[in-house]
Amino acid sequence: MPCGNYTRQRMEAGKRAYFEWIPIRPKAPGNQEIFRTFELGDLAKIIMLDTRLEGREEQLGANDPNFSDTSRTLLGTPQLNWFKNELSTTTQPWKIIGNQVMIGAVEILGNPINTDSWDGYPAERQKLFDHLSTNNIDNTVVLTGDIHTSWALDLKNGNIPVGVEMVTPSVTSPGSPINLSALITVQNPHIKYVELTKKGFILVDITPQQVQGDWYNVNTIDQMDASNSCVKSYVTNAGSNVLTLANAPATGHGAFPQALAGPCSRFFVGLEDVSKGVILGLYPNPSADLIKLQTHQIPLETIYAVASDGTRIPLQHATSSWENGTTITSVDLGGLLPGKYFLIIGSDTNRHTLPIIKQ
């Protein structure tokens, strides 16, 4: 990724938002690393990677002279060393890898087709596969998302199988409008199964003897219908490091216990009484020139800023209405001196006060 100031600021803001909204426990206060492990008793260790932010260098095209440079990294050296150590030292029979972007190679006419994945960092993938084969590490199962389509494949270091990968489709996010399965599997014999157009999910069953992935397709994403069916199952037996076709799902999932939720409003969801209007958002605050005010059912004919001495200053504004009484209003702060104010909106019977800072 580019390393400009703006990109770093966006990355740090994204990390902060992730920890504020995704319920994971940080390693330590202020530590924003998300690569970590979980143990499923004495059955499996789940190793979660970060292939997006932690160490990823800017991706290159396959024709770039630096594409295969051995110093280029996807994980970053600290995370790669941590990952290899976890693979070597875990005492559970199964190593289950939580992975964002596809690790297995996918090539057409000998060229990688997606350099956003591990295909874009071949030297780092080779270091990982060398570690697995050199140290005789078996029973590595990579579970991948990201590309919204179904894949089952063997991971090989040359001709040596070092693990397997199962890629889950998405339930609603777009995949491919056309299915190129035949072309892909002919040119990539390590790929056992690929389906690019159907929506669904994977159920993974882990036992001491095997790990099985069952691919389910949903019947529709356009209607309130949760019906689905298992379309393919692949299993890897302990010590084999390859996938074979299974005859039936491992366990199935039974009926979904509750009806699907009904449609909800795009604009406001809550339990409070909104008959007198609600402030939905005010941003950015502080601001040097313009703020955006998102409201629901509040009259906005006049907007004032009240200074610390009580002076009321009318503010220019422009409002765009949505539906159900929701609006976005741009408020011009250009006439204010820097300082703290109260923003007054609404009417005498429906008045709202908001603290703002003019920079």
Short mmCIF file of C-alpha atoms in Angstrom, two decimals:
data_model
loop_
_atom_site.label_atom_id
_atom_site.label_comp_id
_atom_site.label_asym_id
_atom_site.label_seq_id
_atom_site.Cartn_x
_atom_site.Cartn_y
_atom_site.Cartn_z
CA MET A 1 0.00 0.00 0.00
CA PRO A 2 1.22 3.58 -0.51
CA CYS A 3 2.95 4.96 2.56
CA GLY A 4 1.93 8.60 2.38
CA ASN A 5 0.78 10.54 5.41
CA TYR A 6 -2.86 10.36 4.37
CA THR A 7 -2.72 6.58 3.95
CA ARG A 8 -1.15 6.11 7.38
CA GLN A 9 -3.80 8.32 8.97
CA ARG A 10 -6.57 6.33 7.29
CA MET A 11 -4.97 3.07 8.38
CA GLU A 12 -4.71 4.19 12.01
CA ALA A 13 -8.30 5.44 11.94
CA GLY A 14 -9.41 2.11 10.51
CA LYS A 15 -7.60 0.18 13.24
CA ARG A 16 -9.18 2.33 15.92
CA ALA A 17 -12.66 1.86 14.43
CA TYR A 18 -12.07 -1.90 14.25
CA PHE A 19 -11.27 -2.19 17.95
CA GLU A 20 -14.14 0.12 18.87
CA TRP A 21 -16.73 -1.90 16.96
CA ILE A 22 -15.40 -5.48 16.70
CA PRO A 23 -15.46 -7.33 20.03
CA ILE A 24 -11.93 -8.73 20.25
CA ARG A 25 -9.64 -8.44 23.24
CA PRO A 26 -6.43 -6.45 22.56
CA LYS A 27 -3.16 -8.13 23.50
CA ALA A 28 -2.38 -5.16 25.76
CA PRO A 29 -3.72 -1.62 26.21
CA GLY A 30 -2.95 0.32 23.03
CA ASN A 31 -1.80 -2.78 21.11
CA GLN A 32 -3.64 -2.92 17.77
CA GLU A 33 -2.27 -6.23 16.49
CA ILE A 34 -5.05 -8.62 15.53
CA PHE A 35 -2.98 -11.74 14.73
CA ARG A 36 -3.54 -14.15 17.60
CA THR A 37 -4.42 -17.76 18.52
CA PHE A 38 -7.25 -19.71 20.15
CA GLU A 39 -7.20 -23.28 21.41
CA LEU A 40 -10.02 -25.79 20.95
CA GLY A 41 -8.96 -28.01 23.83
CA ASP A 42 -6.51 -30.67 22.71
CA LEU A 43 -8.09 -30.87 19.24
CA ALA A 44 -6.96 -27.79 17.31
CA LYS A 45 -5.22 -24.46 17.51
CA ILE A 46 -6.81 -21.63 15.54
CA ILE A 47 -4.18 -19.21 14.24
CA MET A 48 -5.59 -15.87 13.08
CA LEU A 49 -3.52 -13.85 10.60
CA ASP A 50 -3.51 -10.21 9.49
CA THR A 51 -2.76 -10.08 5.77
CA ARG A 52 -4.20 -6.59 5.23
CA LEU A 53 -2.45 -4.05 7.45
CA GLU A 54 0.23 -5.42 9.75
CA GLY A 55 3.09 -5.87 7.29
CA ARG A 56 1.66 -5.76 3.76
CA GLU A 57 3.81 -3.91 1.27
CA GLU A 58 2.33 -2.33 -1.83
CA GLN A 59 1.15 -5.01 -4.24
CA LEU A 60 2.79 -5.14 -7.65
CA GLY A 61 1.83 -6.47 -11.05
CA ALA A 62 3.24 -9.85 -12.02
CA ASN A 63 5.40 -8.20 -14.70
CA ASP A 64 7.05 -5.79 -12.28
CA PRO A 65 10.80 -6.54 -11.95
CA ASN A 66 10.48 -6.54 -8.14
CA PHE A 67 7.48 -8.88 -8.06
CA SER A 68 9.49 -11.90 -6.84
CA ASP A 69 11.89 -9.95 -4.62
CA THR A 70 12.49 -12.09 -1.53
CA SER A 71 12.33 -9.03 0.74
CA ARG A 72 8.73 -8.19 -0.21
CA THR A 73 6.30 -9.11 2.55
CA LEU A 74 2.60 -9.67 3.10
CA LEU A 75 2.67 -10.47 6.83
CA GLY A 76 5.75 -8.53 7.87
CA THR A 77 8.78 -10.26 9.37
CA PRO A 78 7.59 -10.22 13.01
CA GLN A 79 4.23 -11.77 12.13
CA LEU A 80 5.75 -14.33 9.75
CA ASN A 81 8.22 -15.46 12.44
CA TRP A 82 5.38 -15.63 14.99
CA PHE A 83 3.28 -17.66 12.52
CA LYS A 84 6.05 -20.16 11.81
CA ASN A 85 6.71 -20.57 15.53
CA GLU A 86 3.02 -21.27 16.21
CA LEU A 87 2.98 -23.89 13.45
CA SER A 88 6.10 -25.56 14.88
CA THR A 89 5.23 -25.54 18.57
CA THR A 90 1.50 -26.22 18.76
CA THR A 91 0.68 -29.48 20.53
CA GLN A 92 -2.80 -29.93 19.05
CA PRO A 93 -3.03 -32.22 16.02
CA TRP A 94 -4.78 -29.64 13.80
CA LYS A 95 -3.57 -26.17 12.83
CA ILE A 96 -6.59 -24.17 11.60
CA ILE A 97 -5.53 -20.91 9.93
CA GLY A 98 -7.92 -17.95 9.83
CA ASN A 99 -6.79 -16.18 6.69
CA GLN A 100 -8.15 -13.19 4.74
CA VAL A 101 -6.83 -13.61 1.19
CA MET A 102 -6.40 -16.83 -0.76
CA ILE A 103 -3.06 -18.54 -0.14
CA GLY A 104 -3.19 -21.19 -2.88
CA ALA A 105 -1.87 -20.41 -6.35
CA VAL A 106 -4.36 -19.66 -9.14
CA GLU A 107 -2.81 -19.15 -12.56
CA ILE A 108 -4.03 -18.85 -16.13
CA LEU A 109 -1.39 -19.58 -18.78
CA GLY A 110 1.20 -19.56 -16.02
CA ASN A 111 0.35 -16.07 -14.75
CA PRO A 112 -1.30 -15.24 -11.40
CA ILE A 113 -4.74 -13.70 -11.82
CA ASN A 114 -5.09 -12.03 -8.41
CA THR A 115 -2.03 -10.29 -7.00
CA ASP A 116 -4.06 -8.96 -4.06
CA SER A 117 -3.82 -12.47 -2.58
CA TRP A 118 -0.77 -14.51 -1.55
CA ASP A 119 -0.20 -14.94 -5.31
CA GLY A 120 1.05 -11.35 -5.24
CA TYR A 121 3.74 -12.23 -2.67
CA PRO A 122 5.23 -15.50 -3.99
CA ALA A 123 8.52 -15.25 -2.09
CA GLU A 124 6.75 -14.99 1.28
CA ARG A 125 4.46 -17.89 0.44
CA GLN A 126 7.51 -19.93 -0.53
CA LYS A 127 9.12 -19.19 2.86
CA LEU A 128 5.97 -20.47 4.58
CA PHE A 129 5.67 -23.61 2.46
CA ASP A 130 9.39 -24.34 2.91
CA HIS A 131 8.91 -24.12 6.67
CA LEU A 132 6.00 -26.58 6.55
CA SER A 133 7.78 -29.14 4.37
CA THR A 134 11.25 -28.85 5.94
CA ASN A 135 9.86 -29.34 9.44
CA ASN A 136 7.40 -32.08 8.43
CA ILE A 137 4.43 -30.11 9.78
CA ASP A 138 1.18 -31.90 8.96
CA ASN A 139 -2.52 -31.13 9.36
CA THR A 140 -2.56 -27.46 8.35
CA VAL A 141 -6.00 -26.31 7.20
CA VAL A 142 -6.40 -22.78 5.86
CA LEU A 143 -9.88 -21.21 6.04
CA THR A 144 -10.22 -18.20 3.75
CA GLY A 145 -12.86 -15.62 2.83
CA ASP A 146 -12.40 -12.37 0.88
CA ILE A 147 -13.30 -13.40 -2.67
CA HIS A 148 -16.98 -14.38 -2.12
CA THR A 149 -16.67 -17.69 -4.03
CA SER A 150 -16.21 -21.41 -3.32
CA TRP A 151 -12.81 -23.14 -3.56
CA ALA A 152 -11.24 -26.36 -2.26
CA LEU A 153 -7.57 -26.95 -3.00
CA ASP A 154 -4.37 -28.68 -1.97
CA LEU A 155 -1.39 -26.55 -0.95
CA LYS A 156 1.85 -27.90 -2.38
CA ASN A 157 5.53 -27.04 -2.11
CA GLY A 158 6.55 -28.31 -5.51
CA ASN A 159 5.11 -31.82 -5.45
CA ILE A 160 5.02 -32.05 -1.64
CA PRO A 161 1.56 -31.51 -0.08
CA VAL A 162 1.86 -29.17 2.91
CA GLY A 163 -1.79 -28.45 3.72
CA VAL A 164 -5.23 -27.72 2.34
CA GLU A 165 -7.35 -24.61 1.85
CA MET A 166 -11.12 -24.15 2.03
CA VAL A 167 -12.55 -20.87 0.74
CA THR A 168 -16.07 -19.89 1.72
CA PRO A 169 -18.55 -18.18 -0.58
CA SER A 170 -20.52 -15.16 0.60
CA VAL A 171 -24.21 -15.21 1.45
CA THR A 172 -25.03 -12.02 -0.48
CA SER A 173 -21.85 -10.19 -1.59
CA PRO A 174 -21.12 -10.39 -5.33
CA GLY A 175 -18.94 -13.10 -6.82
CA SER A 176 -18.45 -13.63 -10.55
CA PRO A 177 -21.21 -13.28 -13.17
CA ILE A 178 -19.81 -16.26 -15.09
CA ASN A 179 -18.40 -19.57 -13.92
CA LEU A 180 -14.89 -20.34 -15.18
CA SER A 181 -14.50 -23.50 -13.11
CA ALA A 182 -13.46 -25.78 -15.97
CA LEU A 183 -10.75 -23.40 -17.20
CA ILE A 184 -9.38 -22.88 -13.69
CA THR A 185 -9.25 -26.54 -12.67
CA VAL A 186 -7.68 -27.64 -15.98
CA GLN A 187 -4.82 -25.18 -15.56
CA ASN A 188 -4.51 -25.66 -11.79
CA PRO A 189 -4.77 -29.40 -11.00
CA HIS A 190 -4.24 -28.81 -7.25
CA ILE A 191 -7.65 -27.09 -7.18
CA LYS A 192 -10.27 -29.76 -6.46
CA TYR A 193 -13.39 -27.58 -6.57
CA VAL A 194 -14.30 -24.05 -7.60
CA GLU A 195 -17.70 -22.40 -8.03
CA LEU A 196 -17.82 -18.68 -8.77
CA THR A 197 -21.48 -17.74 -9.16
CA LYS A 198 -23.44 -19.28 -6.26
CA LYS A 199 -24.02 -17.75 -2.82
CA GLY A 200 -23.72 -19.69 0.44
CA PHE A 201 -21.45 -20.72 3.29
CA ILE A 202 -19.19 -23.50 4.62
CA LEU A 203 -19.61 -25.65 7.70
CA VAL A 204 -16.34 -27.12 8.99
CA ASP A 205 -16.30 -30.26 11.15
CA ILE A 206 -13.12 -31.10 13.09
CA THR A 207 -12.38 -34.47 14.70
CA PRO A 208 -9.05 -36.04 15.73
CA GLN A 209 -9.17 -38.14 12.56
CA GLN A 210 -10.21 -35.59 9.93
CA VAL A 211 -11.39 -32.11 9.00
CA GLN A 212 -14.33 -31.86 6.62
CA GLY A 213 -15.71 -28.81 4.84
CA ASP A 214 -19.30 -28.84 3.57
CA TRP A 215 -20.22 -26.17 1.00
CA TYR A 216 -23.84 -25.00 1.14
CA ASN A 217 -25.63 -22.88 -1.44
CA VAL A 218 -28.61 -20.72 -0.51
CA ASN A 219 -31.60 -20.94 -2.83
CA THR A 220 -32.10 -17.20 -3.20
CA ILE A 221 -30.84 -13.87 -1.91
CA ASP A 222 -33.75 -11.86 -3.35
CA GLN A 223 -36.49 -13.13 -1.04
CA MET A 224 -36.98 -13.87 2.67
CA ASP A 225 -36.00 -17.51 2.23
CA ALA A 226 -33.37 -19.31 4.33
CA SER A 227 -33.53 -22.62 2.45
CA ASN A 228 -30.19 -24.07 1.38
CA SER A 229 -28.55 -27.32 0.34
CA CYS A 230 -25.15 -28.97 0.62
CA VAL A 231 -23.58 -29.10 -2.84
CA LYS A 232 -20.05 -30.36 -2.17
CA SER A 233 -18.02 -31.88 0.67
CA TYR A 234 -14.27 -32.37 0.93
CA VAL A 235 -12.30 -34.01 3.73
CA THR A 236 -8.64 -34.12 4.72
CA ASN A 237 -7.56 -37.09 6.82
CA ALA A 238 -4.97 -36.66 9.56
CA GLY A 239 -1.46 -36.83 8.11
CA SER A 240 -2.56 -36.75 4.46
CA ASN A 241 -2.34 -32.98 3.75
CA VAL A 242 -4.67 -33.39 0.76
CA LEU A 243 -8.40 -33.09 0.14
CA THR A 244 -10.59 -35.92 -1.09
CA LEU A 245 -14.24 -35.83 -2.08
CA ALA A 246 -16.62 -36.85 0.73
CA ASN A 247 -19.86 -38.68 0.04
CA ALA A 248 -22.08 -36.75 2.47
CA PRO A 249 -22.06 -33.76 4.83
CA ALA A 250 -20.32 -34.38 8.14
CA THR A 251 -23.18 -33.34 10.41
CA GLY A 252 -25.53 -30.89 8.68
CA HIS A 253 -26.97 -27.89 10.47
CA GLY A 254 -30.63 -28.68 11.02
CA ALA A 255 -33.37 -26.10 10.70
CA PHE A 256 -32.66 -22.46 11.43
CA PRO A 257 -34.26 -21.81 14.84
CA GLN A 258 -35.83 -18.42 14.13
CA ALA A 259 -37.57 -16.70 11.26
CA LEU A 260 -35.59 -14.17 9.28
CA ALA A 261 -35.89 -10.56 10.41
CA GLY A 262 -38.22 -8.29 8.50
CA PRO A 263 -37.03 -5.26 6.52
CA CYS A 264 -35.88 -2.30 8.61
CA SER A 265 -35.52 1.41 8.00
CA ARG A 266 -32.38 2.62 6.25
CA PHE A 267 -32.39 5.77 8.28
CA PHE A 268 -33.31 5.29 11.93
CA VAL A 269 -33.59 2.35 14.28
CA GLY A 270 -34.16 2.84 18.01
CA LEU A 271 -36.44 2.44 21.00
CA GLU A 272 -36.88 6.08 22.02
CA ASP A 273 -39.81 8.32 21.10
CA VAL A 274 -38.87 10.26 17.95
CA SER A 275 -42.03 12.35 17.73
CA LYS A 276 -40.05 15.45 18.78
CA GLY A 277 -37.13 14.73 16.51
CA VAL A 278 -33.71 13.19 16.94
CA ILE A 279 -30.16 14.32 16.22
CA LEU A 280 -28.57 11.48 14.26
CA GLY A 281 -25.16 12.99 13.59
CA LEU A 282 -22.99 16.12 13.69
CA TYR A 283 -19.63 16.01 11.92
CA PRO A 284 -16.86 17.02 11.77
CA ASN A 285 -16.71 18.64 15.17
CA PRO A 286 -14.42 20.62 15.65
CA SER A 287 -14.58 22.20 12.19
CA ALA A 288 -12.97 25.19 10.50
CA ASP A 289 -15.63 25.89 7.90
CA LEU A 290 -18.52 23.45 7.37
CA ILE A 291 -20.36 20.90 9.47
CA LYS A 292 -22.93 18.29 8.45
CA LEU A 293 -26.01 17.85 10.60
CA GLN A 294 -28.16 14.71 10.23
CA THR A 295 -31.59 14.98 11.84
CA HIS A 296 -34.96 13.25 11.93
CA GLN A 297 -38.23 15.21 12.11
CA ILE A 298 -36.73 18.51 13.30
CA PRO A 299 -37.71 21.82 11.63
CA LEU A 300 -34.62 23.61 10.34
CA GLU A 301 -35.86 26.97 9.07
CA THR A 302 -33.34 28.83 11.25
CA ILE A 303 -30.05 27.75 12.82
CA TYR A 304 -28.13 29.87 15.33
CA ALA A 305 -24.76 29.70 17.03
CA VAL A 306 -24.75 31.09 20.58
CA ALA A 307 -21.42 32.49 21.80
CA SER A 308 -20.20 32.40 25.40
CA ASP A 309 -21.51 35.95 25.96
CA GLY A 310 -25.00 34.95 24.81
CA THR A 311 -24.79 36.52 21.35
CA ARG A 312 -27.00 34.70 18.79
CA ILE A 313 -25.44 34.46 15.33
CA PRO A 314 -27.61 33.23 12.42
CA LEU A 315 -25.87 30.64 10.25
CA GLN A 316 -26.30 29.98 6.55
CA HIS A 317 -27.32 26.40 5.77
CA ALA A 318 -28.64 24.16 3.03
CA THR A 319 -30.80 21.10 3.66
CA SER A 320 -31.26 17.93 1.60
CA SER A 321 -34.29 15.83 2.51
CA TRP A 322 -34.31 12.03 2.39
CA GLU A 323 -37.39 10.05 3.34
CA ASN A 324 -39.39 9.57 6.54
CA GLY A 325 -38.43 13.04 7.78
CA THR A 326 -34.66 12.48 7.75
CA THR A 327 -32.43 15.30 6.46
CA ILE A 328 -28.77 16.18 5.94
CA THR A 329 -27.98 19.87 6.48
CA SER A 330 -24.72 21.65 5.62
CA VAL A 331 -24.07 24.49 8.07
CA ASP A 332 -21.59 27.25 7.18
CA LEU A 333 -19.34 28.27 10.10
CA GLY A 334 -17.41 30.82 8.04
CA GLY A 335 -18.93 33.78 9.91
CA LEU A 336 -17.79 32.57 13.34
CA LEU A 337 -14.58 33.41 15.14
CA PRO A 338 -12.63 30.43 16.51
CA GLY A 339 -14.05 29.24 19.81
CA LYS A 340 -16.78 27.26 21.55
CA TYR A 341 -20.45 27.73 20.68
CA PHE A 342 -23.84 26.16 21.16
CA LEU A 343 -25.69 25.29 17.97
CA ILE A 344 -29.45 25.95 18.32
CA ILE A 345 -31.80 24.20 15.88
CA GLY A 346 -35.53 23.57 15.72
CA SER A 347 -38.46 25.68 16.89
CA ASP A 348 -39.63 27.07 20.24
CA THR A 349 -41.56 23.84 20.91
CA ASN A 350 -38.99 21.48 19.38
CA ARG A 351 -35.57 22.94 20.19
CA HIS A 352 -32.23 21.13 20.29
CA THR A 353 -28.87 22.44 21.52
CA LEU A 354 -25.50 21.03 20.44
CA PRO A 355 -21.99 22.08 21.55
CA ILE A 356 -19.63 22.81 18.65
CA ILE A 357 -16.08 24.11 18.27
CA LYS A 358 -15.07 26.47 15.45
CA GLN A 359 -11.38 26.06 14.67
#
